[in-house]
Short mmCIF file of C-alpha atoms in Angstrom, two decimals:
data_model
loop_
_atom_site.label_atom_id
_atom_site.label_comp_id
_atom_site.label_asym_id
_atom_site.label_seq_id
_atom_site.Cartn_x
_atom_site.Cartn_y
_atom_site.Cartn_z
CA MET A 1 0.22 1.11 50.57
CA GLU A 2 -3.47 0.97 49.88
CA GLU A 3 -5.13 -2.16 51.13
CA PRO A 4 -7.69 -3.76 48.89
CA PRO A 5 -11.17 -3.71 50.45
CA LEU A 6 -11.46 -7.50 50.71
CA ARG A 7 -8.38 -7.65 52.88
CA GLU A 8 -9.83 -5.15 55.32
CA GLU A 9 -12.95 -7.22 55.78
CA GLU A 10 -10.88 -10.29 56.52
CA GLU A 11 -8.84 -8.44 59.09
CA GLU A 12 -11.96 -7.16 60.77
CA GLU A 13 -13.16 -10.71 61.18
CA GLU A 14 -9.86 -11.72 62.69
CA GLU A 15 -10.05 -8.87 65.15
CA GLU A 16 -13.52 -9.98 66.18
CA GLY A 17 -12.14 -13.43 66.91
CA ASP A 18 -9.41 -11.99 69.12
CA GLU A 19 -11.99 -10.23 71.18
CA CYS A 20 -13.48 -13.56 72.25
CA GLY A 21 -10.33 -14.56 74.12
CA PRO A 22 -8.34 -17.80 73.77
CA GLU A 23 -11.53 -19.91 73.60
CA GLY A 24 -12.63 -17.90 70.57
CA ALA A 25 -9.95 -19.61 68.48
CA LEU A 26 -11.87 -22.89 68.73
CA GLY A 27 -14.93 -21.24 67.17
CA LYS A 28 -13.07 -19.97 64.13
CA SER A 29 -13.24 -21.36 60.61
CA PRO A 30 -10.26 -23.69 60.11
CA PHE A 31 -9.35 -21.70 57.00
CA GLN A 32 -8.89 -18.54 59.05
CA LEU A 33 -6.73 -20.03 61.81
CA THR A 34 -3.39 -18.39 62.52
CA ALA A 35 -0.41 -19.72 64.46
CA GLU A 36 -1.58 -17.44 67.28
CA ASP A 37 -4.94 -19.25 67.29
CA VAL A 38 -3.17 -22.62 67.50
CA TYR A 39 -1.25 -21.37 70.54
CA ASP A 40 -4.55 -20.20 72.06
CA ILE A 41 -6.08 -23.60 71.44
CA SER A 42 -3.11 -25.40 73.00
CA TYR A 43 -3.38 -23.06 76.01
CA VAL A 44 -7.09 -23.94 76.45
CA ILE A 45 -6.49 -27.68 76.01
CA GLY A 46 -3.43 -27.62 78.30
CA ARG A 47 -5.44 -25.85 80.96
CA GLU A 48 -8.20 -28.47 80.77
CA LEU A 49 -5.71 -31.36 80.77
CA MET A 50 -4.11 -29.94 83.89
CA ALA A 51 -7.54 -29.88 85.53
CA LEU A 52 -7.89 -33.60 84.82
CA GLY A 53 -5.03 -34.31 87.26
CA SER A 54 -1.97 -36.52 86.85
CA ASP A 55 -3.55 -39.69 85.53
CA PRO A 56 -0.86 -41.45 83.38
CA ARG A 57 -3.49 -41.93 80.63
CA VAL A 58 -3.95 -38.18 80.54
CA THR A 59 -0.18 -37.70 80.31
CA GLN A 60 0.00 -40.16 77.42
CA LEU A 61 -2.88 -38.39 75.67
CA GLN A 62 -1.16 -35.07 76.33
CA PHE A 63 1.88 -36.10 74.22
CA LYS A 64 -0.38 -37.09 71.36
CA ILE A 65 -2.33 -33.87 71.68
CA VAL A 66 0.88 -31.82 71.64
CA ARG A 67 1.97 -33.71 68.52
CA VAL A 68 -1.38 -33.02 66.81
CA LEU A 69 -1.18 -29.35 67.78
CA GLU A 70 2.33 -29.14 66.32
CA MET A 71 1.05 -30.66 63.13
CA LEU A 72 -1.80 -28.15 63.11
CA GLU A 73 0.67 -25.31 63.65
CA THR A 74 2.74 -26.44 60.67
CA LEU A 75 -0.34 -26.76 58.48
CA VAL A 76 -1.66 -23.35 59.52
CA ASN A 77 1.70 -21.68 58.88
CA GLU A 78 2.01 -23.38 55.52
CA GLY A 79 -1.56 -22.49 54.61
CA ASN A 80 -1.07 -18.87 55.57
CA LEU A 81 2.06 -18.64 53.43
CA VAL A 82 0.12 -19.96 50.47
CA VAL A 83 -2.69 -17.50 51.20
CA GLU A 84 -0.20 -14.64 51.34
CA GLU A 85 1.30 -15.68 48.03
CA LEU A 86 -2.13 -15.91 46.49
CA ARG A 87 -2.98 -12.48 47.83
CA MET A 88 0.09 -10.95 46.23
CA GLU A 89 -0.72 -12.65 42.97
CA ARG A 90 -4.29 -11.42 43.18
CA ASP A 91 -3.12 -7.85 43.83
CA SER A 92 -0.79 -7.84 40.87
CA LEU A 93 -3.50 -9.31 38.66
CA ARG A 94 -5.88 -6.68 39.90
CA LYS A 95 -3.42 -3.95 38.90
CA GLU A 96 -3.00 -5.55 35.52
CA VAL A 97 -6.74 -5.67 34.98
CA GLU A 98 -7.05 -2.03 35.97
CA GLY A 99 -4.32 -1.10 33.52
CA LEU A 100 -6.04 -3.01 30.74
CA ARG A 101 -9.35 -1.45 31.68
CA THR A 102 -7.95 2.09 31.32
CA GLU A 103 -6.38 1.18 27.98
CA GLY A 104 -9.63 -0.39 26.89
CA SER A 105 -11.69 2.63 27.83
CA ALA A 106 -9.21 4.86 25.98
CA ALA A 107 -9.62 2.66 22.90
CA VAL A 108 -13.40 2.80 23.29
CA GLN A 109 -13.18 6.59 23.44
CA GLU A 110 -11.18 6.62 20.18
CA VAL A 111 -13.73 4.37 18.53
CA ASN A 112 -16.45 6.68 19.74
CA LEU A 113 -14.84 9.51 17.74
CA GLY A 114 -16.37 8.03 14.60
CA PRO A 115 -16.76 4.80 12.71
CA ASP A 116 -14.12 5.65 10.07
CA LYS A 117 -11.39 6.82 12.45
CA MET A 118 -8.05 5.11 12.79
CA VAL A 119 -5.73 5.01 15.77
CA VAL A 120 -2.11 5.83 14.90
CA ASP A 121 0.73 4.67 17.10
CA LEU A 122 3.06 7.67 17.16
CA THR A 123 5.99 5.51 18.26
CA ASP A 124 5.70 3.24 15.23
CA PRO A 125 8.46 4.20 12.77
CA ASN A 126 6.32 2.82 9.93
CA ARG A 127 3.20 4.76 10.80
CA PRO A 128 1.48 6.62 7.97
CA ARG A 129 2.95 10.09 7.61
CA PHE A 130 2.12 11.49 4.19
CA THR A 131 -1.12 12.43 2.57
CA LEU A 132 -2.46 11.08 -0.68
CA GLN A 133 -2.01 14.54 -2.18
CA GLU A 134 1.66 14.54 -1.24
CA LEU A 135 2.09 11.13 -2.83
CA ARG A 136 0.28 12.34 -5.92
CA ASP A 137 2.61 15.34 -6.18
CA VAL A 138 5.72 13.24 -5.72
CA LEU A 139 4.58 10.78 -8.38
CA GLN A 140 3.84 13.59 -10.80
CA GLU A 141 7.23 15.09 -10.22
CA ARG A 142 8.90 11.71 -10.63
CA ASN A 143 7.09 11.08 -13.89
CA LYS A 144 7.90 14.56 -15.13
CA LEU A 145 11.58 14.06 -14.39
CA LYS A 146 11.45 10.66 -16.01
CA SER A 147 10.03 12.17 -19.18
CA GLN A 148 12.65 14.88 -19.12
CA LEU A 149 15.32 12.25 -18.85
CA MET A 150 13.85 10.49 -21.85
CA VAL A 151 13.89 13.72 -23.82
CA VAL A 152 17.54 14.22 -23.08
CA GLN A 153 18.39 10.60 -23.81
CA GLU A 154 16.63 10.72 -27.15
CA GLU A 155 18.25 13.97 -28.01
CA LEU A 156 21.62 12.52 -27.18
CA GLN A 157 20.75 9.63 -29.41
CA CYS A 158 20.00 12.09 -32.19
CA TYR A 159 23.50 13.44 -31.85
CA LYS A 160 25.14 10.07 -31.59
CA SER A 161 23.37 8.82 -34.69
CA GLY A 162 24.26 12.03 -36.53
CA LEU A 163 20.65 13.05 -36.96
CA ILE A 164 21.65 16.48 -35.77
CA PRO A 165 24.97 17.77 -37.00
CA PRO A 166 26.96 18.84 -33.93
CA ARG A 167 27.81 22.20 -35.39
CA GLU A 168 24.15 23.20 -35.49
CA GLY A 169 23.58 22.71 -31.79
CA LEU A 170 20.51 23.85 -29.96
CA GLY A 171 18.88 26.73 -28.17
CA GLY A 172 17.61 28.97 -30.94
CA ARG A 173 15.63 32.04 -30.14
CA ARG A 174 12.49 30.67 -31.62
CA GLN A 175 12.62 27.62 -29.41
CA LYS A 176 12.92 29.66 -26.31
CA ASP A 177 9.87 31.61 -27.30
CA THR A 178 8.03 28.42 -28.00
CA LEU A 179 8.85 26.96 -24.67
CA VAL A 180 8.06 30.03 -22.68
CA SER A 181 4.77 30.57 -24.37
CA ARG A 182 3.75 27.00 -23.97
CA THR A 183 4.87 26.12 -20.54
CA SER A 184 3.53 27.88 -17.52
CA ASN A 185 6.02 26.19 -15.25
CA ALA A 186 8.93 28.53 -15.78
CA SER A 187 11.31 26.89 -13.34
CA SER A 188 11.11 23.48 -14.95
CA ASN A 189 11.54 25.24 -18.24
CA LYS A 190 14.75 26.81 -17.12
CA GLU A 191 15.93 23.55 -15.67
CA GLU A 192 15.21 21.79 -18.88
CA LYS A 193 17.08 24.35 -20.94
CA THR A 194 19.99 24.10 -18.57
CA ILE A 195 20.23 20.38 -19.10
CA ILE A 196 20.05 20.81 -22.83
CA ARG A 197 22.62 23.60 -22.75
CA LYS A 198 24.99 21.60 -20.67
CA LEU A 199 24.70 18.68 -22.97
CA LEU A 200 24.73 20.43 -26.24
CA GLY A 201 26.19 23.85 -25.75
CA GLU A 202 24.48 27.20 -26.01
CA GLY A 203 23.96 29.74 -28.69
CA LYS A 204 23.73 27.31 -31.56
CA LYS A 205 20.67 26.83 -33.54
CA ASN A 206 18.69 23.76 -34.35
CA LYS A 207 14.97 23.52 -34.39
CA LYS A 208 14.79 19.93 -35.40
CA CYS A 209 15.12 17.46 -32.57
CA PHE A 210 14.58 19.74 -29.67
CA SER A 211 11.30 21.26 -30.52
CA ILE A 212 9.77 17.99 -31.50
CA LEU A 213 11.02 15.82 -28.74
CA SER A 214 11.19 17.98 -25.74
CA TRP A 215 7.89 19.64 -25.75
CA ALA A 216 5.96 17.06 -27.63
CA ILE A 217 6.74 14.45 -25.02
CA LEU A 218 6.71 16.80 -22.08
CA GLY A 219 3.61 18.50 -23.28
CA SER A 220 1.75 15.30 -23.83
CA LEU A 221 2.78 13.96 -20.46
CA ALA A 222 1.88 17.15 -18.74
CA ALA A 223 -1.40 17.37 -20.53
CA TRP A 224 -2.38 14.09 -19.03
CA THR A 225 -1.54 14.74 -15.43
CA PRO A 226 -4.71 15.03 -13.39
CA HIS A 227 -4.32 18.70 -12.62
CA ARG A 228 -2.74 19.79 -15.87
CA ILE A 229 -0.24 21.84 -13.95
CA THR A 230 2.09 22.31 -16.84
CA CYS A 231 -0.51 23.12 -19.48
CA GLY A 232 1.59 24.01 -22.49
CA TRP A 233 -0.42 21.75 -24.74
CA PRO A 234 -1.86 23.75 -27.58
CA LEU A 235 -5.58 23.24 -27.93
CA MET B 1 10.75 20.76 -41.95
CA ALA B 2 11.80 19.03 -38.78
CA LYS B 3 12.44 15.33 -38.85
CA LYS B 4 9.74 13.50 -36.96
CA THR B 5 10.61 10.88 -34.41
CA TYR B 6 7.05 9.61 -34.46
CA ASP B 7 3.81 10.19 -36.32
CA LEU B 8 1.29 9.45 -33.61
CA LEU B 9 1.22 9.26 -29.85
CA PHE B 10 -1.10 6.74 -28.22
CA LYS B 11 -1.74 6.78 -24.51
CA LEU B 12 -2.42 3.38 -23.01
CA LEU B 13 -3.29 2.36 -19.47
CA LEU B 14 -2.85 -0.92 -17.60
CA ILE B 15 -5.33 -1.73 -14.85
CA GLY B 16 -6.30 -4.79 -12.80
CA ASP B 17 -5.91 -6.30 -9.34
CA SER B 18 -2.64 -6.08 -7.44
CA GLY B 19 -0.19 -8.84 -8.34
CA VAL B 20 -1.73 -9.94 -11.63
CA GLY B 21 1.41 -8.88 -13.50
CA LYS B 22 0.62 -5.51 -15.06
CA THR B 23 4.13 -4.19 -14.47
CA CYS B 24 5.66 -7.45 -15.76
CA VAL B 25 3.50 -7.35 -18.90
CA LEU B 26 4.69 -3.80 -19.55
CA PHE B 27 8.31 -4.60 -18.69
CA ARG B 28 8.25 -7.54 -21.12
CA PHE B 29 6.89 -5.31 -23.87
CA SER B 30 9.14 -2.31 -23.25
CA ASP B 31 12.39 -3.99 -22.25
CA ASP B 32 11.82 -7.61 -23.29
CA ALA B 33 12.74 -8.74 -19.79
CA PHE B 34 11.15 -10.41 -16.81
CA ASN B 35 11.76 -10.11 -13.10
CA THR B 36 10.32 -12.61 -10.62
CA THR B 37 10.60 -10.38 -7.54
CA PHE B 38 7.29 -8.77 -6.75
CA ILE B 39 7.52 -5.06 -6.07
CA SER B 40 4.15 -3.42 -5.73
CA THR B 41 3.81 -0.39 -8.01
CA ILE B 42 3.46 2.82 -6.05
CA GLY B 43 0.62 4.82 -7.50
CA ILE B 44 1.47 5.24 -11.15
CA ASP B 45 4.42 4.78 -13.47
CA PHE B 46 4.91 4.87 -17.23
CA LYS B 47 7.06 3.57 -20.04
CA ILE B 48 7.44 4.63 -23.61
CA LYS B 49 7.87 2.42 -26.61
CA THR B 50 7.75 3.30 -30.26
CA VAL B 51 6.28 0.81 -32.70
CA GLU B 52 5.67 0.91 -36.42
CA LEU B 53 2.21 0.13 -37.73
CA GLN B 54 1.03 0.54 -41.33
CA GLY B 55 4.09 2.57 -42.08
CA LYS B 56 3.46 4.94 -39.19
CA LYS B 57 5.75 5.43 -36.27
CA ILE B 58 3.58 5.28 -33.19
CA LYS B 59 4.85 6.31 -29.83
CA LEU B 60 3.09 4.34 -27.13
CA GLN B 61 3.02 6.03 -23.78
CA ILE B 62 1.95 3.24 -21.46
CA TRP B 63 0.81 4.05 -17.95
CA ASP B 64 1.14 1.34 -15.35
CA THR B 65 -1.19 1.69 -12.38
CA ALA B 66 -1.03 0.27 -8.87
CA GLY B 67 -3.71 -2.35 -8.37
CA GLN B 68 -4.00 -1.79 -4.65
CA GLU B 69 -7.20 -0.16 -3.49
CA ARG B 70 -5.33 2.47 -1.47
CA PHE B 71 -4.03 4.07 -4.68
CA HIS B 72 -7.45 4.07 -6.28
CA THR B 73 -8.02 7.83 -6.20
CA ILE B 74 -4.61 8.47 -7.75
CA THR B 75 -4.90 5.88 -10.49
CA THR B 76 -8.46 6.70 -11.57
CA SER B 77 -7.41 10.27 -12.36
CA TYR B 78 -5.25 8.82 -15.15
CA TYR B 79 -8.13 7.01 -16.88
CA ARG B 80 -9.28 10.17 -18.55
CA GLY B 81 -7.17 10.74 -21.61
CA ALA B 82 -6.29 7.08 -22.09
CA MET B 83 -6.97 5.94 -25.62
CA GLY B 84 -6.57 2.27 -24.81
CA ILE B 85 -6.98 0.39 -21.56
CA MET B 86 -5.68 -3.10 -20.86
CA LEU B 87 -7.53 -4.85 -18.07
CA VAL B 88 -5.35 -7.62 -16.69
CA TYR B 89 -6.33 -10.56 -14.49
CA ASP B 90 -4.36 -13.57 -13.30
CA ILE B 91 -5.58 -16.99 -14.50
CA THR B 92 -4.34 -18.52 -11.23
CA ASN B 93 -6.28 -16.02 -9.10
CA GLY B 94 -10.05 -16.36 -9.15
CA LYS B 95 -10.60 -13.15 -7.23
CA SER B 96 -8.74 -11.12 -9.85
CA PHE B 97 -11.13 -12.53 -12.45
CA GLU B 98 -14.22 -11.83 -10.36
CA ASN B 99 -13.06 -8.22 -10.02
CA ILE B 100 -13.14 -7.65 -13.78
CA SER B 101 -16.65 -6.25 -13.55
CA LYS B 102 -15.44 -3.79 -10.91
CA TRP B 103 -12.60 -2.64 -13.18
CA LEU B 104 -14.95 -2.35 -16.15
CA ARG B 105 -17.23 -0.16 -14.04
CA ASN B 106 -14.21 2.00 -13.19
CA ILE B 107 -13.54 2.43 -16.91
CA ASP B 108 -17.16 3.42 -17.50
CA GLU B 109 -16.97 5.96 -14.71
CA HIS B 110 -13.59 7.53 -15.31
CA ALA B 111 -12.39 6.91 -18.87
CA ASN B 112 -13.36 8.48 -22.17
CA GLU B 113 -16.41 6.90 -23.71
CA ASP B 114 -14.61 5.85 -26.90
CA VAL B 115 -11.65 4.26 -25.11
CA GLU B 116 -10.45 1.01 -26.69
CA ARG B 117 -10.55 -1.80 -24.13
CA MET B 118 -8.80 -5.15 -24.01
CA LEU B 119 -8.87 -8.05 -21.53
CA LEU B 120 -5.71 -10.01 -20.70
CA GLY B 121 -5.54 -13.26 -18.71
CA ASN B 122 -1.93 -13.23 -17.60
CA LYS B 123 0.34 -15.99 -16.22
CA CYS B 124 -0.94 -18.52 -18.78
CA ASP B 125 2.37 -20.36 -18.44
CA MET B 126 1.21 -21.57 -15.01
CA ASP B 127 -1.35 -24.00 -16.32
CA ASP B 128 -0.99 -26.33 -13.30
CA LYS B 129 -2.26 -23.55 -11.05
CA ARG B 130 -4.97 -22.32 -13.39
CA VAL B 131 -8.35 -21.64 -11.79
CA VAL B 132 -9.89 -19.50 -14.54
CA PRO B 133 -10.60 -21.49 -17.72
CA LYS B 134 -9.73 -19.75 -20.95
CA GLY B 135 -13.38 -20.08 -22.01
CA LYS B 136 -14.54 -17.92 -19.11
CA GLY B 137 -12.16 -15.14 -20.12
CA GLU B 138 -13.35 -15.37 -23.71
CA GLN B 139 -16.96 -15.32 -22.59
CA ILE B 140 -16.72 -12.19 -20.45
CA ALA B 141 -14.75 -10.44 -23.20
CA ARG B 142 -17.45 -11.38 -25.72
CA GLU B 143 -20.17 -10.11 -23.40
CA HIS B 144 -18.50 -6.72 -23.25
CA GLY B 145 -17.46 -6.67 -26.88
CA ILE B 146 -13.76 -6.43 -26.20
CA ARG B 147 -10.69 -8.34 -27.36
CA PHE B 148 -9.14 -11.03 -25.21
CA PHE B 149 -5.71 -12.62 -25.00
CA GLU B 150 -4.15 -15.05 -22.58
CA THR B 151 -0.62 -13.82 -21.96
CA SER B 152 2.53 -14.72 -20.13
CA ALA B 153 5.01 -11.98 -19.36
CA LYS B 154 7.32 -14.64 -17.95
CA VAL B 155 7.68 -16.80 -21.05
CA ASN B 156 6.64 -14.05 -23.47
CA ILE B 157 3.32 -15.25 -24.85
CA ASN B 158 1.04 -12.80 -26.71
CA ILE B 159 2.55 -9.74 -25.02
CA GLU B 160 3.67 -7.90 -28.14
CA LYS B 161 0.62 -9.14 -30.02
CA ALA B 162 -1.70 -7.69 -27.39
CA PHE B 163 -0.07 -4.25 -27.43
CA LEU B 164 0.15 -4.12 -31.21
CA THR B 165 -3.45 -5.23 -31.59
CA LEU B 166 -4.62 -2.56 -29.19
CA ALA B 167 -2.54 0.05 -31.01
CA GLU B 168 -3.96 -1.12 -34.35
CA ASP B 169 -7.50 -0.86 -33.03
CA ILE B 170 -6.82 2.70 -31.91
CA LEU B 171 -5.14 3.50 -35.21
CA ARG B 172 -8.19 2.20 -37.08
CA LYS B 173 -10.40 4.67 -35.24
CA THR B 174 -7.95 7.50 -35.82
CA PRO B 175 -9.08 9.93 -38.49
CA VAL B 176 -6.63 9.78 -41.35
CA LYS B 177 -5.28 13.25 -41.61
CA GLU B 178 -2.14 13.67 -43.61
CA PRO B 179 -0.09 16.31 -41.88
CA ASN B 180 1.06 19.19 -44.03
CA SER B 181 4.65 20.12 -44.19
CA GLU B 182 4.64 22.31 -41.10
CA ASN B 183 1.92 21.10 -38.80
CA VAL B 184 0.61 17.96 -37.32
CA ASP B 185 -2.85 18.23 -35.97
CA ILE B 186 -3.10 18.04 -32.26
CA SER B 187 -6.15 17.31 -30.23
CA SER B 188 -5.74 17.19 -26.53
CA GLY B 189 -9.11 15.59 -25.93
CA GLY B 190 -9.35 11.89 -26.47
CA GLY B 191 -8.03 11.86 -29.98
CA VAL B 192 -4.62 11.37 -31.43
CA THR B 193 -1.93 13.52 -30.04
CA GLY B 194 0.96 14.35 -32.27
CA TRP B 195 3.39 17.19 -32.32
CA LYS B 196 3.73 20.60 -33.74
CA SER B 197 6.86 22.21 -34.90
CA LYS B 198 5.45 25.67 -34.80
CA CYS B 199 4.18 27.69 -31.92
CA CYS B 200 0.44 28.15 -31.55
#
């Protein structure tokens, strides 16, 4: 695993300390002491106590010194554990920061594409997918179908109310001509006739309701759509 | 001669901020009903209602626009051809009133010059939440020389009156041309659109 640069520096310092021998431990910063250093210190102190001879006062002091050294050992071990934990936490935070930094720079790059650009999250199921033109087309089609439905409903009403005698029916030759000549959208024309035929039966003649309703409403609706796709409105 | 289902066809348009109640105003007029759930209109929708004025059957084709800015380019393409435009604001929403000038500018830019305009202050049943005094609505309408009504689609105040008045104003401007037995004059421009029983 890659060591962060700071860590390396610290280790170098430690190595330098080792070079100075057991006495070197006494010259170290208390915050950099290791258990090893404490053992070095106790070795140095022990050696000097031995040199003092077997005076009972020295022996008594020796017990206290040993106790203090043990306490120091515990504190150093504890401290080092905490330092290790902090190091791990620092490393993970560092990774997190780097991750955020890459994301951030990516976002900055997007922004740099232009002031009116938008970032789209491709994993978002509700992300924008359709263009305004597509929406416009769908709405026009919806409104056209809605008007066709109205035509048929009104026509049905004509029949129900007896405005058109059933025997007369619909679909005269003249009407077909009218529709074809007026409506450029042949497919919708066919569709429309099919609906009418289904509802009212073919081959019968009536130029009353149909011609008025169907193309008057359709024509007027179509004439108002922004692109006038279905012209058919006599000028 | 074919039996007419209507004598004249008037195209009306509803505009105004999102949520002011355009769809509800139209729904009250066309179906005499009211729905409290708010469903934002997508782009453009229409309803048809036939009324009788001065002995004439007038088919009103009423286009309901989405107030949201994102539909702006779609809705403005329907201004052209409208013979009457109802500009709706919400008396409990100050912003919707402030935006009236913006909507009026839209009309100037996109609608026919002779379009009949009308201002509606909707939700007048909610007097406890009112932030736009009636006088302010009247004043701005006066300044622009247009009619003004306070309406409530919810409790049905002035809805029919507003539509009928607008239709009457359009009818007044309509050249009186008695159709002959076979033809009704059709003008696809801004004028009255009728029907023809014979092919061109």
